Structure formats: structure tokens, C-alpha cells
Coordinates of C-alpha atoms in Angstrom, one line a residue:
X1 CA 152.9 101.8 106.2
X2 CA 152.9 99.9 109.3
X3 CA 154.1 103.4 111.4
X4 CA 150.6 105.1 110.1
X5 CA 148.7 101.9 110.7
X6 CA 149.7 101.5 113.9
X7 CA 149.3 105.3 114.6
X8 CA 145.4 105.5 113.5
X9 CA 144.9 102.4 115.4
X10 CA 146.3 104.0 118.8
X11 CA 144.6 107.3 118.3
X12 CA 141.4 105.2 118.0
X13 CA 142.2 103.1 121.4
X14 CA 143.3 106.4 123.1
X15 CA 140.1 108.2 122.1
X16 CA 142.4 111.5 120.1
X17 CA 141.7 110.7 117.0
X18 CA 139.3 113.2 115.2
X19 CA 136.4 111.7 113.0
X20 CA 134.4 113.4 110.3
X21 CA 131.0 112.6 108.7
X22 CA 130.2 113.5 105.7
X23 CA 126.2 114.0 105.0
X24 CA 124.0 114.5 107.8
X25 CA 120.8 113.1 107.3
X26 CA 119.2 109.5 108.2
X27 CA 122.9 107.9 108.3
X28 CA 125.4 110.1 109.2
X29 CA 123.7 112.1 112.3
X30 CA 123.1 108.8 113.9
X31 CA 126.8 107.6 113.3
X32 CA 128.0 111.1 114.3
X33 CA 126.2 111.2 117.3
X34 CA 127.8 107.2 118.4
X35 CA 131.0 108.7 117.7
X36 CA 130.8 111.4 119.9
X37 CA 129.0 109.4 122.7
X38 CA 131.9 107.0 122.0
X39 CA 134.5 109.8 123.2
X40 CA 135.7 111.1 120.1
X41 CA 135.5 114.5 118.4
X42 CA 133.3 114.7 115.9
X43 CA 132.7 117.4 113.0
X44 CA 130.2 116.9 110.6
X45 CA 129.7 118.3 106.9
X46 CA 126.2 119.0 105.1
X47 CA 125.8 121.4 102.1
X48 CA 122.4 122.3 103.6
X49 CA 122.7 125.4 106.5
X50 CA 119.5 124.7 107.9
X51 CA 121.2 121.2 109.3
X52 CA 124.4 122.8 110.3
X53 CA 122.2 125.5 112.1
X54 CA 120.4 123.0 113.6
X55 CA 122.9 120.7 114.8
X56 CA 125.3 122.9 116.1
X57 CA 122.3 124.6 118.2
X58 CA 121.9 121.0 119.7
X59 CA 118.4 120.5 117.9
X60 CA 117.5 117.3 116.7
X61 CA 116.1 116.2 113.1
X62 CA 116.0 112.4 112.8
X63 CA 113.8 110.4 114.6
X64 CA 116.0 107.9 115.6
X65 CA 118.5 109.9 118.1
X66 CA 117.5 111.0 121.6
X67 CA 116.7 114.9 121.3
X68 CA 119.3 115.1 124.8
X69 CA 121.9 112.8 123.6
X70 CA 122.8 115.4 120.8
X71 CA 122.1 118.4 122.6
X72 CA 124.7 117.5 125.3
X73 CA 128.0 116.3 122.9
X74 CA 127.0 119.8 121.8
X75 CA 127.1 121.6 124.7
X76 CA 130.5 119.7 125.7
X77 CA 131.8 120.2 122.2
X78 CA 132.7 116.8 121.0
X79 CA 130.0 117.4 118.3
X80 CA 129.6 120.6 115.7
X81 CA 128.5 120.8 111.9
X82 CA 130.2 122.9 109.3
X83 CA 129.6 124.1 105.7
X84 CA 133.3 124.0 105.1
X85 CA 134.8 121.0 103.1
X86 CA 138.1 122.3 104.8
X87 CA 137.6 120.7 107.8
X88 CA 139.2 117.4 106.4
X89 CA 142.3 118.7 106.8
X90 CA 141.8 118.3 110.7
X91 CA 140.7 115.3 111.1
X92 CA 142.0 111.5 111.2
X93 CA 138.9 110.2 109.8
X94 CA 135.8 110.4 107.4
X95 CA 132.9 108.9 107.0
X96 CA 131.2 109.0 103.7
X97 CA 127.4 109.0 104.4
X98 CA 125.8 110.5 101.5
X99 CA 122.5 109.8 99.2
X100 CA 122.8 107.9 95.8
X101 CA 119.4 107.9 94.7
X102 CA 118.4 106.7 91.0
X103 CA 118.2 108.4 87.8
X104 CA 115.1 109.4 85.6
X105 CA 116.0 105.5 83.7
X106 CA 116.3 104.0 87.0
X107 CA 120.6 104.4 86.5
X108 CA 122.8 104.9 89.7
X109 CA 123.5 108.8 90.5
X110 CA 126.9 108.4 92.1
X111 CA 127.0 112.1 91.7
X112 CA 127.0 113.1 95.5
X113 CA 129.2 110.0 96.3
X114 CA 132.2 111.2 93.7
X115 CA 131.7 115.2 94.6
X116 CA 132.1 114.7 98.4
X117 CA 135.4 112.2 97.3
X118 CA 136.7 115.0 95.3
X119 CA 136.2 117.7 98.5
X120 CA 137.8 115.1 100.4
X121 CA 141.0 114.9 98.5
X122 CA 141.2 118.2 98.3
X123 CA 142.3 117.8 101.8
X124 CA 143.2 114.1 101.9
X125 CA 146.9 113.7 104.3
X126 CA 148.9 110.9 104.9
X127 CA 147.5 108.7 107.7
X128 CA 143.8 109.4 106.9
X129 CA 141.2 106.5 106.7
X130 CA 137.9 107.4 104.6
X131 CA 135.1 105.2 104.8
X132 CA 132.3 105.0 102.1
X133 CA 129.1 103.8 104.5
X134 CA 127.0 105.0 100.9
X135 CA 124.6 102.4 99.4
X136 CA 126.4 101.3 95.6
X137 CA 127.3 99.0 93.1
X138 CA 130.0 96.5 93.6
X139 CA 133.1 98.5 92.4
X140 CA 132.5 102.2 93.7
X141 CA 135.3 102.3 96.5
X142 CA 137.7 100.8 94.2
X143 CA 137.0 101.7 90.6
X144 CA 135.8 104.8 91.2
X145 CA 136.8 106.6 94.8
X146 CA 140.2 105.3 95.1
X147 CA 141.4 107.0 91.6
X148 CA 140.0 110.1 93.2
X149 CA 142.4 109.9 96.4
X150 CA 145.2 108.5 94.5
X151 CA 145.3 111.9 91.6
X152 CA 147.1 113.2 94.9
X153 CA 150.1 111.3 94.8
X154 CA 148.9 108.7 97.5
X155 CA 149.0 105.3 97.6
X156 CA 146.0 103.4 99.4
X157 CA 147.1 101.0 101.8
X158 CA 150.3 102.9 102.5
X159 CA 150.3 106.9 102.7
X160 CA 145.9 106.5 103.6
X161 CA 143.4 103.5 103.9
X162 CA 140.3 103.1 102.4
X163 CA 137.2 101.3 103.3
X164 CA 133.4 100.6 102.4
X165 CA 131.1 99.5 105.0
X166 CA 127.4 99.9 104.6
X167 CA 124.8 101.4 106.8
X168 CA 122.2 99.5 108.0
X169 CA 119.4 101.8 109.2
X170 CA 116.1 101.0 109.5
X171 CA 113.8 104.3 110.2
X172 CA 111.7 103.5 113.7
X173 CA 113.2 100.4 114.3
X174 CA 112.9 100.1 118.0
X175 CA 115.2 97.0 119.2
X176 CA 118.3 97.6 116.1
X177 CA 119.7 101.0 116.0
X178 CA 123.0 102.3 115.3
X179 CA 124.8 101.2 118.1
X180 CA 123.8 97.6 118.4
X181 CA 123.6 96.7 114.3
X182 CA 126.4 94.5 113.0
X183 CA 128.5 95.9 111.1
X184 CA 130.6 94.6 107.8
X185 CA 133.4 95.9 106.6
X186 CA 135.9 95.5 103.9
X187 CA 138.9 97.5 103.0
X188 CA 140.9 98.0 99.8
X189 CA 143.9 96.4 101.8
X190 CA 144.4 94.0 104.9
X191 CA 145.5 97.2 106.5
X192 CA 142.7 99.1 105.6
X193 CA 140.4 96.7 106.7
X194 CA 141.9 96.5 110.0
X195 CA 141.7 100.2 111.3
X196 CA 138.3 100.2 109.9
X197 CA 137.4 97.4 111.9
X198 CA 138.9 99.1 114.9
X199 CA 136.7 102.0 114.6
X200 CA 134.1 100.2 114.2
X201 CA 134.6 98.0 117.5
X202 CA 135.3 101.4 119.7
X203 CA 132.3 102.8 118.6
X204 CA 129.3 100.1 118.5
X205 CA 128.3 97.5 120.3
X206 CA 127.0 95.4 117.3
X207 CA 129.4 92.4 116.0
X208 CA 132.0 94.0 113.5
X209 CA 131.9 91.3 111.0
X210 CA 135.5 92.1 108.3
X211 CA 135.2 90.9 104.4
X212 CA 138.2 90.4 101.8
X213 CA 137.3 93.2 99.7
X214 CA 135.1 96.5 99.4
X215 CA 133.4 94.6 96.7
X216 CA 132.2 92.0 98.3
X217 CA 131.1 94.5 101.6
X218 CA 129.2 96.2 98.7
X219 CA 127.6 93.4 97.3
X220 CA 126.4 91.4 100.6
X221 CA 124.7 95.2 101.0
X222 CA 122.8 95.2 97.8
X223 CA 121.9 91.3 98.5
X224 CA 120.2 92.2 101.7
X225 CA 117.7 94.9 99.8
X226 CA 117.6 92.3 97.0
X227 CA 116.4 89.3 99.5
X228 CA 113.5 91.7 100.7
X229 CA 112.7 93.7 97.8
X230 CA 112.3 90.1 96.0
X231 CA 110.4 88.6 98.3
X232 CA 107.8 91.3 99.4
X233 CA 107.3 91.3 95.6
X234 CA 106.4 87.5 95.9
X235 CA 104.2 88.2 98.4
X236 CA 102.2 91.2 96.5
X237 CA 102.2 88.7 94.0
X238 CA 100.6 86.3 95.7
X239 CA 98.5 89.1 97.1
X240 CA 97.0 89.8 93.3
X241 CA 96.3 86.5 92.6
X242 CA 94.6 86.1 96.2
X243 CA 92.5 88.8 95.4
X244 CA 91.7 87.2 91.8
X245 CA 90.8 83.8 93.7
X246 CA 88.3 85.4 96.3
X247 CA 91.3 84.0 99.0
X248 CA 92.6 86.3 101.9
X249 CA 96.1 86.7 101.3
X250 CA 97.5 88.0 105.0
X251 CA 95.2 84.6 106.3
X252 CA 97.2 82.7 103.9
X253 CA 101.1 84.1 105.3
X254 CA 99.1 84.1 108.8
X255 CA 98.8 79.9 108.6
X256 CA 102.4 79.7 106.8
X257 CA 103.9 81.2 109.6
X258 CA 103.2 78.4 111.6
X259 CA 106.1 76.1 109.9
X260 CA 108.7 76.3 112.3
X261 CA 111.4 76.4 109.0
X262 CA 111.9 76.9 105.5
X263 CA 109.5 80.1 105.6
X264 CA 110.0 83.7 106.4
X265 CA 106.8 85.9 106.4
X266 CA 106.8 88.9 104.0
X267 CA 103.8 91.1 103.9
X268 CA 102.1 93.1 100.7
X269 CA 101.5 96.3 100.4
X270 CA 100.7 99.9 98.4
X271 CA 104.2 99.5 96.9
X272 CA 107.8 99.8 98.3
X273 CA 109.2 103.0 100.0
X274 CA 112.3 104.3 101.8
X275 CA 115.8 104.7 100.8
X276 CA 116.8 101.1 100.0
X277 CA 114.6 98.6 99.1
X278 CA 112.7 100.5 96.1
X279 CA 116.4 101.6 94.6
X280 CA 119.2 99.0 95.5
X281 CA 118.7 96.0 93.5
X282 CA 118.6 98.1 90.5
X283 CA 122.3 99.1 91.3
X284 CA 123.1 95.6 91.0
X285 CA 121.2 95.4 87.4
X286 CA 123.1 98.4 86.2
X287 CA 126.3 96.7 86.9
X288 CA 125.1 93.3 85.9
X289 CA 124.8 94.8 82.4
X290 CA 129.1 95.1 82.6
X291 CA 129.5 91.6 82.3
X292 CA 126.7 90.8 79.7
X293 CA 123.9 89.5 82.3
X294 CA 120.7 90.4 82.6
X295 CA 119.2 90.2 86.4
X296 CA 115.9 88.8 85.1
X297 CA 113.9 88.5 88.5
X298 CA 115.1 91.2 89.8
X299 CA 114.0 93.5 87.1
X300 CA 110.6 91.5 87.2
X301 CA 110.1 92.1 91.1
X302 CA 111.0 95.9 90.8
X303 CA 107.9 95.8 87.9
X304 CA 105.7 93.7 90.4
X305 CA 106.6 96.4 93.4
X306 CA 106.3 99.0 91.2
X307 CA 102.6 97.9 89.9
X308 CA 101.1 97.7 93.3
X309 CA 100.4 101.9 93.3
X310 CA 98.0 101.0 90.2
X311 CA 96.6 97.9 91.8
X312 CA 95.7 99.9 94.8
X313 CA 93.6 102.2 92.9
X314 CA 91.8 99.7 90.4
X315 CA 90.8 97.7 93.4
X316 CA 89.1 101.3 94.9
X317 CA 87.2 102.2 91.5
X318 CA 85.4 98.7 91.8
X319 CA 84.4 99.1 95.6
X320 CA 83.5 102.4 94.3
X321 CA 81.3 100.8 91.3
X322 CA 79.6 98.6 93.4
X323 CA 78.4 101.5 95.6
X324 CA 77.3 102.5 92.2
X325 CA 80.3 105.8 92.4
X326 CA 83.0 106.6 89.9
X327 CA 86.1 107.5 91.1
X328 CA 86.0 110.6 89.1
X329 CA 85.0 113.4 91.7
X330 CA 85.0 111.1 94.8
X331 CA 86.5 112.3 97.9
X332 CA 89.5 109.8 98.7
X333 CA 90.8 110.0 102.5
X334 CA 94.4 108.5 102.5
X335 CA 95.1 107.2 106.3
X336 CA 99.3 107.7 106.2
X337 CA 101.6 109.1 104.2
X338 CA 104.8 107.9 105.4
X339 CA 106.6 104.7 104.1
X340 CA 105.9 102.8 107.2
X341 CA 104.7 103.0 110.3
X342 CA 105.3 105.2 112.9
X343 CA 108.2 107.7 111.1
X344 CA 107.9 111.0 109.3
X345 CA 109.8 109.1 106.6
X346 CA 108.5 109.8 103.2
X347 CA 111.8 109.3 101.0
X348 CA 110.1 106.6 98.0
X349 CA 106.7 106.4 99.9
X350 CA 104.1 104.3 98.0
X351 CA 101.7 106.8 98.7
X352 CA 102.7 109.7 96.2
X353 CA 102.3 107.0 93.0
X354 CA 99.0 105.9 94.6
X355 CA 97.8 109.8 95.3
X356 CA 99.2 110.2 91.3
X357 CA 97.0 107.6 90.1
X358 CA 94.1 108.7 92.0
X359 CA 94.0 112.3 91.0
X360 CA 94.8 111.1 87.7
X361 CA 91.6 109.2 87.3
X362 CA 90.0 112.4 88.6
X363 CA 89.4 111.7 93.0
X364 CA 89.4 114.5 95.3
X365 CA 92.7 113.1 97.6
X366 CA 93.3 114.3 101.2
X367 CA 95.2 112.9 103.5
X368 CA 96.3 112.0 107.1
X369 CA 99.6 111.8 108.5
X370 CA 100.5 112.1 112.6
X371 CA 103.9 112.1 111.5
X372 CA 103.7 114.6 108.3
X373 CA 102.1 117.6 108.7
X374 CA 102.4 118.5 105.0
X375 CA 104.6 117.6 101.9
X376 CA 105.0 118.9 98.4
X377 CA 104.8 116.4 95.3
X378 CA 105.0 117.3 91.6
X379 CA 104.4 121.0 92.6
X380 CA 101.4 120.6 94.6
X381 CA 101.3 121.5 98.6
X382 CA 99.3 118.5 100.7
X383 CA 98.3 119.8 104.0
X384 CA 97.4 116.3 106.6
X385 CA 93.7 116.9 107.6
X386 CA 91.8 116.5 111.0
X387 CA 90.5 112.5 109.8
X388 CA 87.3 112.9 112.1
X389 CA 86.3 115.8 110.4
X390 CA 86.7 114.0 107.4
X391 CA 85.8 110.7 107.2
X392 CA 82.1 111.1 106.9
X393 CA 82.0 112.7 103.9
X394 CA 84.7 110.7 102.0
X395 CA 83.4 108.1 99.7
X396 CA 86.4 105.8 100.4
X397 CA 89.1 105.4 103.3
X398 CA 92.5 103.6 101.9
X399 CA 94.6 102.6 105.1
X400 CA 98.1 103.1 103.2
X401 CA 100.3 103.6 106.7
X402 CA 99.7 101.2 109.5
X403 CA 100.5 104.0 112.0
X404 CA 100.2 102.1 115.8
X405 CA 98.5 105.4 117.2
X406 CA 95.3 105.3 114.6
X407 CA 91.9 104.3 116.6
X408 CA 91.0 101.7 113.9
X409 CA 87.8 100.6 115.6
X410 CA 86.5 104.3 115.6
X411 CA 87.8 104.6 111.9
X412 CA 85.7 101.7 110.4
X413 CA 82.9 102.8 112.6
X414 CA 82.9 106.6 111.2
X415 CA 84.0 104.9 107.3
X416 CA 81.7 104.5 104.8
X417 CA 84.3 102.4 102.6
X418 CA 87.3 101.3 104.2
X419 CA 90.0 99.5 101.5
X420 CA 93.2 98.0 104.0
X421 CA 96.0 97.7 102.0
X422 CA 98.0 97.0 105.4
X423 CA 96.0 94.4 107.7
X424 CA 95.9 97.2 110.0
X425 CA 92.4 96.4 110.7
X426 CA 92.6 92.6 112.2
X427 CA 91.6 93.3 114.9
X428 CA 88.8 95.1 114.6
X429 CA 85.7 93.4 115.6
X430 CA 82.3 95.6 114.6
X431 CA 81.4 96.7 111.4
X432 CA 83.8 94.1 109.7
X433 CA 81.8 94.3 106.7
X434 CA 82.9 97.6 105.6
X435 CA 86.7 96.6 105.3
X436 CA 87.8 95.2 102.4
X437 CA 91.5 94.1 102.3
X438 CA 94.3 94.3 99.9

């Protein structure tokens, strides 16, 4: 055991050791990229061709890698994609980086999770450390991928070393990246947690912060998404009530700000988007149910989060009324698409359940994006339109992306409703009677 530590460790100090990633989207191109700047030899796995095409043509796909930085550890060769599960077999160590989205009842989908661990152990050798960076319930790595590995006649911790540590990406964050997030890890053994750890520490310059257990790296992951999802649902709650009360809600977290302690400003919204936030706590609900407990506020947050689509849209039919216009056949102009601000993210975006709700009650929706061009949503093609050819002639504008590069003075001038459901119009000084806020 100690020999194939010690090995893995070495290779890692001396740069030869060959790393996989598994899943190249939003997580895993980043962390292959760091890799490879880092010196190592990277190969990467998708099932999609169009992302091995693209990678190993040096093209970029994700917003938050330098278009050169990829096309150069290309060009050198310390970076390709394949197709082929087989590559395992090469390399010293994988990185598990793939989506575990939620089920039709709101149920964990470990489905890509447990076929990428049964590829892998199709190829799994002595010596190999395999890292699950995957968003989960507390228990995956050990309950579920370990038995996986083990069918082979392994034994974790002494013939190959297991590991969770969970990404930490935020889409168009411009000061925390990759490279300079801290990172927490916790292996199925001391051992494991070790060379983890040391992979970790060669390849970013964020703290590498090491836990007792995968369990507990997987549950301090799912209590960060918990913390926010919670708490942006206290303030859309607050936000409703606001509204009730005649009270400006983002005046009211604009004064609480001012306490130097004790309070931490959360901001409403249309509802909750991106790959975290909307989906994580209700891993930790599902498992909750294992030991007889029901996660009461989380379950009532999610149903706060998950009513803000509706509120959005009964707050436009009476700005509507009092212009003395139904919503059915009014032309809606959406401002944003995306999640948040400034991405061509759209993974859980808000926006579709308020664009459902809309049509639903019959508007006429079109939309704006910089960032997305077009998208699809139950069938339907959305194509962004020119917003100053627009905006005249729509009966309402809803703000539902804060994008930085909108000319929000011009937009309430050309308006003839504007609902906010961002603040992105503070600063606006003329026409300030036309904007009505969330």
C-alpha cells in the first residue's frame, strides 16, 4: 500500500503522472485545462463528439477559460479529448466531473455518476486514484462508487484510492475561478485523502482544505447550496410580503447592509437557476428520508424559490390591469434569458417557468439575450430579438437578467411598462415612474 502511495505521490511532484477527466462541460474543461497548465498530461472523456471535436481542435466552449490558454496545451499536446472509455487504462488519474441533475419527482439521477464508474472499472489498475468532483448525497463515493471499483478484485485504500471533492464553480465569476477556489477533499482512507490532497496542491493555487471522510466532503457541499438556496428564499419571501405592505424590498436589504455583523445580504429574484442551487438541497432531502427525517425548511424554501416564476407573472397582469390590458394577447419583452448576469448559462434559468406561465395565460413572449442567441424549451425554438426594435410596441418589459452591458436608461426611456424583478434599474434617474420593482 505504502509503495503505490508513495508512487502516485512522486509522479504527481515530478509532473509524469497522467490525469483523466471525465465529462467536459462547466467542471471538467476548466479542471482539465489547470491540469495541463499545471504540467501534466491531460486526456479528457465526453460522450458528446461535438466537444471532443472541439477541444481537440483547440476551440473553446465555456466561458470561463481563456480561448488561448486551451488552444496552446493543444497545440503542445498536454491536452486532447476522446470518445473512448479506454483511455483509463493509460492514465494515473481520473476525475469524475459529470451532471447529476434531478428527476421528474425532484429524486437524485445518479445515473451518469454510476455509468461513468462502471467505464472506469472497466479499466481501473492498481495504483489509480479516482476522484468524484460530482455534486451528491452524502454516501455516493462510498456506498455506491466504491462497490463499483471493488467487483474488480480491488481493495480501496490499498491496490487504488478513492476520493470526493466537490467543485465549486461559479459561471462568470470574475475574482474565484478554478485555480484560486479552495478546495476540500476527503478520501475513503487517510491514504486516499493524502494523494488527493497532493493533486490538488500541484495544481491550484486555492487552500486545499482535507476532511475525515467523503461523507462529510459531500455534505459540507450540499450545506453551501443549502445556506444560499435558504436564504435567497428568505429574502423572496420577504420580497412578497414587501410587495403586500407597499415597502421596497431591495431598500429594505439596502439599509440592513449597513450592520457591520450578524447580516449577510441576499437578493430576490424571478426564481433560482444554474446547476446547484435550484437542485442540491433536495439531494440532501432524499437522503434525509433514510434516517426517518424530514428536512422541513428546506423543502419549504425550494416551494418559496420555486413560486417566484408565478409571482413574477401575477405582479405583470396587475400592471397590465391597471393600464386597463389583459395579459391575454399582450406582447411581453423578456430582457435576459440566462440564469445570471453576464453568462450564456441557461441550465435551471428562472426564465423558462416565467416564459411558461406567461404563454400559458395567453402573452405574446419574445425575448433578449446578448449571451443566447436562441434556445429551445418544451419543443418550441426562441430566437433573441433586436430589443430597440421592440420595445415600443410591447405592452410590458420584465428585466429577468441583470446583464452589465444593457443601456437601462435608454430601456425605460423607450418602455412603456417596465416590471424589474432584478434592481437593475437603480440607477436610473428619468422616467422613474415607469419602473415598478419586484
Amino acid at each position: 500500500m505504502s509503495n503505490l502511495k508513495n508512487q502516485l505521490i512522486n509522479k504527481l511532484h515530478d509532473k509524469t503522472a497522467r490525469l483523466g477527466v471525465v465529462g467536459l462541460g462547466y467542471v471538467g474543461l476548466p479542471l482539465a485545462v489547470e491540469k495541463s497548465k499545471a504540467g501534466y498530461n491531460v486526456i479528457g472523456f465526453d460522450v458528446q463528439e461535438k466537444k471532443i471535436e472541439l477541444v481537440n481542435k483547440g476551440h473553446n466552449y465555456i466561458g470561463d477559460i481563456i480561448d488561448s490558454d486551451l488552444e496552446n496545451l493543444v497545440k503542445i499536446g498536454r491536452l486532447k479529448a476522446t470518445s473512448d472509455f479506454s483511455f483509463v487504462k493509460d492514465v494515473d488519474i481520473v476525475s469524475i466531473c459529470v451532471p447529476t441533475p434531478l428527476d421528474l419527482y425532484k429524486q437524485p439521477d445518479l445515473s451518469y455518476v454510476v455509468n461513468s464508474a462502471k467505464n472506469v472499472a472497466k479499466y481501473i489498475h492498481r495504483g489509480m486514484l479516482i476522484v468524484l468532483e460530482s455534486t451528491t448525497y452524502p454516501g455516493t463515493t462510498e456506498e455506491v462508487l466504491k462497490p463499483i471499483f471493488e467487483e474488480k478484485g480491488l481493495k480501496c485504500g490499498e491496490d487504488f484510492f478513492l476520493a470526493f471533492s466537490p467543485e465549486r464553480v461559479d459561471p462568470g465569476n470574475k475574482q474565484f475561478k478554478t485555480k484560486n477556489t479552495p478546495k476540500v477533499v476527503g478520501g475513503c482512507t487517510p491514504d486516499c485523502t493524502e494523494i488527493a490532497a497532493t493533486l490538488y496542491k500541484n495544481i491550484l493555487e486555492g487552500e486545499v482544505y482535507t476532511v475525515s471522510s467523503p461523507s462529510v466532503a459531500e455534505m459540507e457541499k450540499i450545506l453551501e447550496n443549502t445556506f444560499r438556496n435558504i436564504n435567497i428564499a428568505l429574502a423572496n419571501e420577504m420580497a412578497i410580503l414587501c410587495k403586500r405592505m407597499g415597502i421596497d424590498i431591495w431598500e429594505v436589504i439596502e439599509a440592513a447592509k449597513t450592520k457591520p455583523y450578524g447580516f449577510m445580504p441576499f437578493y430576490p429574484g424571478p426564481g433560482l437557476g444554474g446547476h446547484c442551487i435550484p437542485l442540491d438541497p433536495f439531494y440532501l432531502s432524499w437522503k434525509a428520508k433514510e434516517y426517518d427525517y424530514h428536512t422541513r425548511l428546506i423543502e419549504t424554501s425550494g416551494e418559496i424559490n420555486d413560486y417566484m416564476p408565478e409571482f413574477v407573472v401575477e405582479n405583470v397582469m396587475k400592471l397590465l390591469n391597471e393600464k386597463k390590458k389583459p395579459l391575454n394577447g399582450s406582447k411581453v419583452l423578456l430582457l435576459g434569458a440566462a440564469y445570471k448576469n453576464d453568462i450564456d448559462d441557461m441550465r435551471e434559468s428562472p426564465v423558462l417557468k416565467v416564459i411558461e406561465h406567461l404563454e400559458k395565460n395567453g402573452a405574446n413572449v419574445i425575448y433578449n439575450d446578448p449571451y443566447i442567441p436562441s434556445f429551445k424549451h418544451n419543443g418550441k425554438t426562441y430566437t433573441s430579438v433586436v430589443w430597440e426594435e421592440e420595445i415600443n410596441s410591447s405592452d410590458i418589459v420584465i428585466i429577468t437578467t441583470n446583464h452589465s452591458n444593457y443601456d437601462y436608461e435608454k430601456i425605460v426611456e423607450k418602455a412603456n411598462i417596465i416590471y424589474d424583478t432584478r434592481n437593475a434599474t437603480k440607477d436610473v434617474k428619468n422616467n422613474r415612474e415607469k419602473i415598478n420593482k419586484l
